[in-house]
Short mmCIF file of C-alpha atoms and ligand atoms in Angstrom, two decimals:
data_model
loop_
_atom_site.label_atom_id
_atom_site.label_comp_id
_atom_site.label_asym_id
_atom_site.label_seq_id
_atom_site.Cartn_x
_atom_site.Cartn_y
_atom_site.Cartn_z
CA MET A 1 1.67 -24.62 -9.05
CA SER A 2 1.21 -26.96 -6.65
CA ASP A 3 -2.50 -28.08 -4.89
CA LYS A 4 -1.48 -26.27 -1.59
CA ILE A 5 -0.13 -22.74 -2.04
CA ARG A 6 3.35 -22.34 -0.78
CA ALA A 7 4.26 -18.86 0.46
CA VAL A 8 7.14 -16.87 2.10
CA HIS A 9 6.55 -13.54 3.66
CA VAL A 10 9.20 -10.73 4.12
CA GLY A 11 8.38 -8.08 6.61
CA PHE A 12 7.17 -9.44 9.98
CA GLY A 13 5.97 -6.25 11.47
CA ALA A 14 2.54 -5.03 12.59
CA MET A 15 1.10 -5.60 9.02
CA GLY A 16 3.23 -8.90 8.18
CA GLN A 17 2.04 -10.57 11.46
CA VAL A 18 -1.64 -9.97 10.61
CA ILE A 19 -0.97 -11.18 6.51
CA THR A 20 0.93 -14.36 7.84
CA GLN A 21 -1.96 -15.31 10.20
CA TYR A 22 -4.46 -14.72 7.36
CA MET A 23 -2.34 -16.70 4.97
CA ILE A 24 -2.01 -19.59 7.36
CA GLU A 25 -5.75 -19.47 8.44
CA LYS A 26 -6.51 -19.93 4.40
CA GLY A 27 -4.74 -23.17 4.36
CA ILE A 28 -1.70 -21.38 2.87
CA GLU A 29 1.54 -23.14 3.65
CA VAL A 30 3.88 -20.45 4.86
CA THR A 31 7.50 -22.03 4.42
CA GLY A 32 9.81 -18.94 5.63
CA VAL A 33 9.64 -15.60 7.15
CA PHE A 34 12.18 -12.81 6.74
CA ASN A 35 13.08 -9.90 8.59
CA ARG A 36 16.24 -7.06 8.58
CA LYS A 37 17.04 -7.29 12.15
CA SER A 38 14.20 -8.11 14.71
CA ASN A 39 13.44 -11.67 16.06
CA ILE A 40 15.88 -13.45 13.96
CA GLY A 41 16.10 -17.15 14.75
CA LYS A 42 12.83 -16.94 16.90
CA ASP A 43 9.84 -19.38 15.96
CA LEU A 44 6.83 -17.18 15.17
CA SER A 45 5.19 -18.96 18.13
CA GLU A 46 7.66 -17.04 20.50
CA ILE A 47 5.97 -13.75 19.45
CA THR A 48 2.25 -14.80 18.24
CA ASP A 49 -0.33 -17.49 19.05
CA PHE A 50 0.28 -19.11 15.40
CA GLY A 51 2.95 -20.39 13.35
CA GLU A 52 4.59 -23.29 15.30
CA GLY A 53 7.71 -24.49 13.67
CA ILE A 54 8.05 -21.24 11.40
CA ARG A 55 11.59 -19.68 12.06
CA ILE A 56 12.29 -15.92 11.31
CA ARG A 57 15.08 -15.62 9.09
CA GLN A 58 17.50 -12.68 7.91
CA ILE A 59 16.74 -10.88 4.78
CA ASP A 60 20.18 -11.86 3.15
CA GLU A 61 19.15 -15.63 3.39
CA LEU A 62 15.89 -14.71 0.89
CA ASP A 63 17.34 -15.05 -2.44
CA GLU A 64 19.06 -18.35 -1.68
CA PHE A 65 15.76 -19.71 0.10
CA LEU A 66 13.53 -18.68 -2.91
CA LYS A 67 15.88 -20.07 -5.30
CA GLU A 68 15.96 -23.43 -3.36
CA THR A 69 12.39 -23.87 -2.19
CA ARG A 70 10.59 -22.15 -5.28
CA PRO A 71 7.58 -21.05 -3.31
CA ASP A 72 4.56 -20.05 -5.02
CA VAL A 73 4.07 -16.53 -3.77
CA CYS A 74 6.17 -14.16 -1.80
CA THR A 75 4.08 -11.33 0.34
CA VAL A 76 6.20 -8.33 1.28
CA SER A 77 5.08 -5.90 4.17
CA THR A 78 8.29 -4.02 4.41
CA GLU A 79 8.56 -0.37 3.29
CA THR A 80 6.50 2.00 1.15
CA LEU A 81 8.71 3.47 -1.91
CA MET A 82 9.78 1.20 -5.03
CA CYS A 83 13.58 2.18 -4.31
CA ASP A 84 13.37 0.33 -0.87
CA LEU A 85 11.33 -2.61 -2.12
CA LYS A 86 13.56 -3.09 -5.25
CA GLY A 87 15.71 -5.64 -3.67
CA ILE A 88 13.19 -8.00 -2.40
CA LEU A 89 11.05 -7.54 -5.39
CA MET A 90 13.97 -8.27 -8.08
CA SER A 91 14.95 -11.28 -6.03
CA CYS A 92 11.50 -12.34 -6.42
CA ALA A 93 11.42 -11.68 -10.34
CA GLU A 94 14.72 -13.21 -10.84
CA ASN A 95 14.12 -16.67 -9.13
CA GLY A 96 10.49 -16.70 -10.65
CA VAL A 97 8.42 -16.20 -7.76
CA ASN A 98 5.21 -14.39 -7.85
CA ALA A 99 5.17 -11.38 -5.25
CA ILE A 100 2.95 -9.11 -4.05
CA THR A 101 3.24 -6.30 -1.53
CA ILE A 102 1.39 -3.74 0.34
CA GLY A 103 4.31 -1.02 -0.09
CA GLU A 104 2.09 1.81 -1.18
CA GLU A 105 4.22 2.79 -4.24
CA ALA A 106 3.88 -0.56 -5.76
CA ILE A 107 -0.08 -0.07 -6.29
CA TYR A 108 0.91 2.08 -9.68
CA PRO A 109 4.37 2.78 -9.64
CA TRP A 110 4.91 3.06 -13.79
CA ASN A 111 4.94 7.02 -13.53
CA SER A 112 6.70 7.43 -10.24
CA SER A 113 9.66 5.01 -10.55
CA PRO A 114 9.61 4.11 -14.45
CA GLU A 115 13.08 2.77 -14.36
CA ILE A 116 12.60 0.55 -11.27
CA THR A 117 9.38 -0.59 -12.45
CA ALA A 118 10.71 -1.38 -16.00
CA GLU A 119 13.73 -3.30 -14.41
CA ILE A 120 11.44 -5.39 -12.09
CA ASP A 121 8.75 -6.06 -14.89
CA LYS A 122 11.64 -7.17 -17.66
CA ALA A 123 13.13 -9.84 -15.05
CA ALA A 124 9.31 -11.03 -14.24
CA ARG A 125 8.57 -11.68 -17.84
CA GLU A 126 11.96 -13.32 -18.27
CA ASN A 127 11.22 -15.61 -15.37
CA ASN A 128 7.35 -15.99 -15.67
CA CYS A 129 6.33 -14.46 -12.41
CA THR A 130 4.12 -11.58 -11.50
CA ILE A 131 4.69 -8.94 -9.41
CA CYS A 132 2.22 -6.51 -7.82
CA GLY A 133 0.88 -4.18 -5.08
CA SER A 134 -2.14 -4.40 -3.02
CA GLY A 135 -3.21 -3.18 0.64
CA TYR A 136 -5.83 -1.19 1.91
CA GLN A 137 -6.11 1.67 -1.19
CA ASP A 138 -6.19 -1.39 -3.95
CA ILE A 139 -10.16 -1.58 -2.79
CA PHE A 140 -11.00 1.22 -1.04
CA TRP A 141 -9.32 3.88 -3.15
CA GLY A 142 -9.18 1.93 -6.18
CA VAL A 143 -11.78 -0.67 -6.83
CA ILE A 144 -14.60 0.66 -5.15
CA THR A 145 -14.12 4.24 -6.38
CA SER A 146 -14.04 2.90 -10.37
CA THR A 147 -16.62 0.39 -9.45
CA LEU A 148 -18.95 3.49 -8.33
CA ALA A 149 -17.87 5.65 -11.18
CA ALA A 150 -18.83 2.76 -13.67
CA VAL A 151 -22.40 2.75 -12.51
CA VAL A 152 -23.42 6.41 -13.63
CA HIS A 153 -24.04 7.67 -17.00
CA LYS A 154 -21.62 10.47 -16.99
CA ALA A 155 -18.98 11.42 -14.86
CA GLU A 156 -17.68 14.81 -14.51
CA LYS A 157 -15.72 14.52 -11.01
CA ILE A 158 -14.81 11.47 -9.31
CA ILE A 159 -13.91 12.08 -5.31
CA VAL A 160 -12.13 9.74 -2.93
CA TYR A 161 -11.72 10.67 0.85
CA SER A 162 -9.80 8.82 3.14
CA ARG A 163 -9.11 9.20 6.99
CA TYR A 164 -7.37 6.71 8.89
CA GLY A 165 -5.51 6.60 12.13
CA LEU A 166 -2.09 5.56 12.36
CA ASN A 167 -1.80 3.53 15.54
CA GLY A 168 -1.80 -0.49 14.90
CA CYS A 169 1.05 0.31 12.13
CA GLY A 170 4.95 0.33 13.09
CA THR A 171 6.93 3.37 13.38
CA LEU A 172 7.96 4.03 9.69
CA ILE A 173 4.07 5.20 8.79
CA TYR A 174 4.38 8.07 11.33
CA ASP A 175 7.50 9.32 9.66
CA TYR A 176 5.89 8.89 6.36
CA HIS A 177 3.20 11.01 7.34
CA GLY A 178 5.33 13.85 9.37
CA CYS A 179 4.13 13.01 12.73
CA ASP A 180 5.96 14.81 15.88
CA ILE A 181 7.81 17.49 13.98
CA THR A 182 7.14 21.14 14.27
CA VAL A 183 5.04 22.73 11.46
CA GLU A 184 7.86 24.73 10.10
CA GLU A 185 9.83 21.53 9.74
CA PHE A 186 6.60 19.76 8.14
CA GLU A 187 6.32 22.52 5.78
CA ARG A 188 9.82 22.30 4.77
CA ASN A 189 10.02 18.76 4.45
CA PHE A 190 6.58 18.05 2.74
CA CYS A 191 5.18 21.52 1.64
CA PHE A 192 7.79 22.39 -0.53
CA CYS A 193 5.85 20.89 -3.69
CA ASN A 194 2.65 22.89 -3.06
CA ASP A 195 4.39 25.93 -5.29
CA MET A 196 5.49 23.72 -7.91
CA SER A 197 3.79 23.30 -10.99
CA PRO A 198 2.19 19.84 -12.24
CA GLU A 199 5.07 19.12 -14.67
CA GLU A 200 7.61 20.48 -12.10
CA GLN A 201 5.96 17.76 -9.50
CA ASP A 202 5.96 15.09 -11.83
CA ARG A 203 9.40 15.69 -13.05
CA ALA A 204 10.62 15.88 -9.35
CA VAL A 205 8.72 12.43 -8.54
CA ARG A 206 10.39 10.56 -11.45
CA GLU A 207 13.77 11.94 -10.43
CA GLY A 208 13.30 10.73 -6.85
CA THR A 209 13.78 14.55 -5.05
CA LEU A 210 10.07 14.63 -4.15
CA GLU A 211 8.19 11.70 -2.51
CA PRO A 212 4.72 11.03 -4.11
CA SER A 213 1.95 11.10 -1.66
CA LEU A 214 -0.01 7.71 -1.55
CA MET A 215 -2.91 9.36 -3.72
CA TRP A 216 -0.56 10.18 -6.09
CA MET A 217 -0.23 6.57 -7.54
CA MET A 218 -3.98 5.90 -7.05
CA ASN A 219 -5.15 8.72 -9.29
CA ASP A 220 -3.06 6.74 -12.37
CA TRP A 221 -4.52 3.28 -10.96
CA ILE A 222 -8.02 4.97 -11.35
CA CYS A 223 -7.21 6.30 -14.55
CA SER A 224 -6.07 3.40 -15.87
CA LYS A 225 -8.87 1.18 -14.80
CA LEU A 226 -11.16 3.56 -16.13
CA ASP A 227 -9.22 4.29 -19.60
CA LEU A 228 -8.89 7.91 -18.86
CA THR A 229 -5.89 9.47 -20.15
CA PRO A 230 -4.13 12.09 -17.62
CA VAL A 231 -2.93 15.39 -18.72
CA SER A 232 -1.85 16.97 -15.57
CA LYS A 233 -1.76 16.22 -11.89
CA LYS A 234 -0.97 17.98 -9.07
CA GLN A 235 -0.66 17.29 -5.03
CA ILE A 236 -1.00 19.53 -2.18
CA ILE A 237 0.29 18.47 0.97
CA GLU A 238 -0.94 20.04 4.51
CA PRO A 239 -0.01 19.12 8.26
CA VAL A 240 -2.56 17.90 10.57
CA VAL A 241 -2.08 19.94 13.91
CA ASN A 242 -4.01 19.30 17.32
CA ASP A 243 -4.56 21.77 20.17
CA PHE A 244 -4.17 18.48 22.36
CA PRO A 245 -1.99 15.76 22.86
CA VAL A 246 -2.13 12.35 20.82
CA TYR A 247 -0.44 9.21 21.54
CA MET A 248 1.65 7.38 19.10
CA GLU A 249 1.39 4.14 20.09
CA ALA A 250 4.86 2.45 17.91
CA TYR A 251 6.79 5.06 19.50
CA GLY A 252 5.17 5.08 22.88
CA ARG A 253 4.99 8.63 23.37
CA TYR A 254 2.92 11.82 22.76
CA VAL A 255 3.04 14.44 20.13
CA ASP A 256 2.74 17.74 21.70
CA PRO A 257 -0.13 20.24 20.75
CA GLY A 258 0.56 22.69 18.18
CA LYS A 259 3.37 19.78 16.31
CA ALA A 260 2.43 18.24 13.29
CA ALA A 261 0.51 14.83 14.22
CA GLY A 262 -0.34 13.65 10.62
CA LEU A 263 -0.55 14.62 6.97
CA LYS A 264 -3.59 15.44 4.51
CA ALA A 265 -2.59 15.25 0.74
CA THR A 266 -4.83 16.40 -2.05
CA VAL A 267 -4.24 14.97 -5.62
CA THR A 268 -6.17 16.18 -8.47
CA THR A 269 -5.83 14.90 -11.95
CA GLU A 270 -7.46 16.47 -15.03
CA THR A 271 -7.86 13.89 -17.83
CA GLU A 272 -8.30 14.11 -21.77
CA GLN A 273 -11.87 12.89 -21.37
CA GLY A 274 -12.72 15.84 -18.97
CA VAL A 275 -13.14 13.99 -15.93
CA THR A 276 -11.43 15.26 -12.85
CA ILE A 277 -10.36 12.90 -10.25
CA GLU A 278 -9.83 14.38 -6.69
CA SER A 279 -8.28 12.13 -4.23
CA ILE A 280 -7.83 13.23 -0.40
CA ASN A 281 -5.98 11.13 2.30
CA ILE A 282 -5.50 12.25 5.64
CA GLY A 283 -3.44 9.67 7.96
CA LYS A 284 -2.72 11.02 11.67
CA VAL A 285 -2.17 9.63 14.92
CA ASP A 286 -5.52 8.78 16.39
CA VAL A 287 -7.99 10.84 17.99
CA PRO A 288 -9.52 8.86 20.59
CA GLY A 289 -13.32 8.27 20.01
CA GLU A 290 -12.85 9.61 16.25
CA GLY A 291 -12.71 6.67 13.69
CA GLY A 292 -11.34 6.50 10.24
CA GLU A 293 -14.07 7.08 7.60
CA CYS A 294 -13.84 6.29 3.42
CA ARG A 295 -16.15 8.45 1.20
CA TRP A 296 -16.69 8.34 -2.49
CA GLU A 297 -18.40 11.09 -4.46
CA ILE A 298 -19.59 11.01 -8.16
CA ILE A 299 -20.28 14.29 -9.50
CA GLY A 300 -22.39 13.49 -12.94
CA THR A 301 -25.28 12.07 -14.12
CA PRO A 302 -26.57 11.05 -11.64
CA ASN A 303 -24.82 12.26 -8.62
CA VAL A 304 -23.64 9.28 -6.27
CA LYS A 305 -22.34 9.39 -2.81
CA MET A 306 -21.39 6.66 -0.64
CA VAL A 307 -19.88 6.68 2.83
CA MET A 308 -17.87 3.78 4.99
CA PRO A 309 -17.28 4.84 8.77
CA ASP A 310 -14.66 3.17 11.05
CA PRO A 311 -13.25 0.85 8.57
CA ASP A 312 -10.78 -1.57 10.16
CA ASP A 313 -7.58 -0.40 8.53
CA ILE A 314 -5.56 -2.92 9.61
CA ALA A 315 -7.43 -6.01 8.87
CA LEU A 316 -8.65 -4.17 5.28
CA THR A 317 -4.83 -3.79 4.55
CA CYS A 318 -4.03 -7.37 5.04
CA SER A 319 -7.35 -9.13 3.66
CA PRO A 320 -6.93 -7.63 0.16
CA LEU A 321 -3.51 -8.83 -0.22
CA VAL A 322 -4.12 -12.29 0.78
CA ASN A 323 -7.52 -12.17 -1.34
CA ARG A 324 -5.36 -11.15 -4.41
CA ILE A 325 -3.13 -14.10 -4.15
CA PRO A 326 -5.26 -16.64 -6.45
CA ALA A 327 -5.45 -14.28 -9.18
CA LEU A 328 -1.90 -13.25 -8.93
CA LEU A 329 -0.95 -16.75 -9.61
CA GLU A 330 -2.71 -16.96 -12.64
CA ALA A 331 -1.86 -13.35 -13.94
CA PRO A 332 0.17 -12.81 -17.09
CA ALA A 333 4.09 -12.21 -16.38
CA GLY A 334 5.51 -9.16 -15.71
CA PHE A 335 4.92 -5.96 -13.39
CA VAL A 336 1.11 -6.25 -13.21
CA THR A 337 -0.90 -3.77 -11.42
CA THR A 338 -3.94 -4.85 -9.85
CA ASP A 339 -6.63 -3.01 -12.26
CA ARG A 340 -5.32 -5.54 -14.68
CA LEU A 341 -6.07 -8.36 -12.63
CA PRO A 342 -9.14 -10.44 -12.77
CA GLU A 343 -11.86 -9.37 -10.26
CA MET A 344 -10.61 -10.41 -6.75
CA LYS A 345 -12.92 -13.09 -4.74
CA LEU A 346 -13.37 -14.12 -1.10
CA TRP A 347 -11.73 -17.55 -1.16
CA GLY A 348 -10.01 -19.59 1.51
CA ASN A 349 -10.12 -22.72 3.87
CA TYR A 350 -13.62 -21.78 4.98
CA GLU A 351 -13.63 -25.01 7.38
CA ASN A 352 -10.43 -23.28 9.00
CA LEU A 353 -12.45 -19.70 8.95
CA LYS A 354 -15.32 -21.04 11.50
N1 LIG B 401 -0.76 -0.63 1.44
C1 LIG B 401 -1.19 -0.45 2.43
O1 LIG B 401 -2.44 -0.58 2.41
C2 LIG B 401 -0.58 -0.31 3.98
C3 LIG B 401 -1.20 -0.30 5.13
C4 LIG B 401 -0.33 -0.21 6.18
C5 LIG B 401 0.95 -0.27 6.21
N2 LIG B 401 1.79 0.01 4.87
C6 LIG B 401 3.10 -0.12 4.54
O2 LIG B 401 3.54 -1.44 4.98
C7 LIG B 401 4.91 -1.26 5.38
C8 LIG B 401 5.18 -2.23 6.58
O3 LIG B 401 4.18 -1.46 7.91
P1 LIG B 401 4.31 -1.98 9.14
O4 LIG B 401 3.30 -1.44 10.05
O5 LIG B 401 4.18 -3.28 9.12
O6 LIG B 401 5.67 -1.77 9.73
P2 LIG B 401 6.45 -2.36 10.87
O7 LIG B 401 5.87 -2.67 12.06
O8 LIG B 401 7.64 -1.28 10.93
O9 LIG B 401 7.21 -3.73 10.06
C9 LIG B 401 8.17 -3.77 9.02
C10 LIG B 401 8.79 -4.98 9.08
O10 LIG B 401 9.59 -5.18 7.98
C11 LIG B 401 10.88 -5.67 8.24
N3 LIG B 401 11.79 -5.05 7.18
C12 LIG B 401 11.78 -3.38 6.72
N4 LIG B 401 12.69 -3.59 5.81
C13 LIG B 401 13.01 -4.85 5.47
C14 LIG B 401 13.72 -5.55 4.72
N5 LIG B 401 14.80 -4.52 3.60
N6 LIG B 401 14.24 -6.57 4.60
C15 LIG B 401 13.24 -7.26 5.29
N7 LIG B 401 12.89 -7.13 6.59
C16 LIG B 401 12.54 -5.50 6.36
C17 LIG B 401 11.15 -4.87 9.39
O11 LIG B 401 12.10 -5.88 10.13
P3 LIG B 401 13.00 -4.98 11.16
O12 LIG B 401 12.13 -5.21 12.28
O13 LIG B 401 13.93 -6.22 11.31
O14 LIG B 401 13.84 -3.92 10.60
C18 LIG B 401 9.82 -5.02 10.36
O15 LIG B 401 9.61 -6.53 10.56
C19 LIG B 401 5.12 0.16 5.47
O16 LIG B 401 6.09 0.54 4.52
C20 LIG B 401 3.76 0.79 5.52
O17 LIG B 401 3.70 2.21 4.88
C21 LIG B 401 0.56 -0.19 3.98
#
């Protein structure tokens, strides 16, 4: 690793712009930025107020670019699921380039996409680099939850609740949360899993016929971090419906009252040790005046509760990913989930941050 960290970023959308800005502000040299089709050939400074001299390249050039320039890290904010992230992460793994993504499934993909994860893991081990997932859930659904659990004498139930607005992100995330479809469509597309047994759900997720909710991976992350052995896991999906219109910024249109405007997922894991993990996430089109919220509760000896009102979701998605980079560069080779990385720290070029 050179003294100055050299990075490439893939996916210059809503999150990618913040991640790239944070990296530059911390003194990381961003040598290349890649998109699929938008803004190709443009200088970052034509779109943002930073990054002069950095050109947006087409994703097909990524593999060659990694081979030729050997950056220390590739940060990725393109898509959610491992099947969609695979091409980029494999390209990094095969070229020996460490990679970290906010793609949600990558936070703990061993049980939801075992074959893809094992393939990336093998390539990363062979080429001595580390691939992992981070983002908002890394800290707020993972690190803080497990840290709080670690302070009690005995835990019976660990609860994490997270409500967040979708405005400020790109269009993909509205679709992932089932926004702007009728309740009947929502139930058809998302709720069919509610009647399945935990074993049927697990099989369907592994086979790719059921999309895991975001908390599906988090419960496994928490179990791994706390050395708990899951024996069953079940997700229940419900639509969020308002009796007033809400505005989807990235689409530039309203969701009518009575239509689905978001998704609530509840994932419950039972463990061999008798500890239950219940994770609830509600992602919905923002309601003016109502901020997000993160809440944690440990039921045990003693009971513990903590609430974080109005988290800045976008900043707190991007800063954990950037703050994980130094530990990523020192981590063992393979697909290494963040529960296995050393503790993250605030770091950076403090002069630049003044
Ligand atoms: N973990 C977290 O905490 C967290 C939080 C927020 C969002 N996310 C996830 O992060 C991802 C990005 O979110 P966003 O709001 O930034 O979305 P966005 O604004 O739509 O941006 C996505 C960007 O990725 C590019 N892209 C997509 N697929 C690509 C591919 N195969 N190769 C190269 N570039 C590709 C797109 O390029 P084109 O425009 O050229 O297609 C676009 O610039 C989503 O999956 C979202 O769910 C995670």
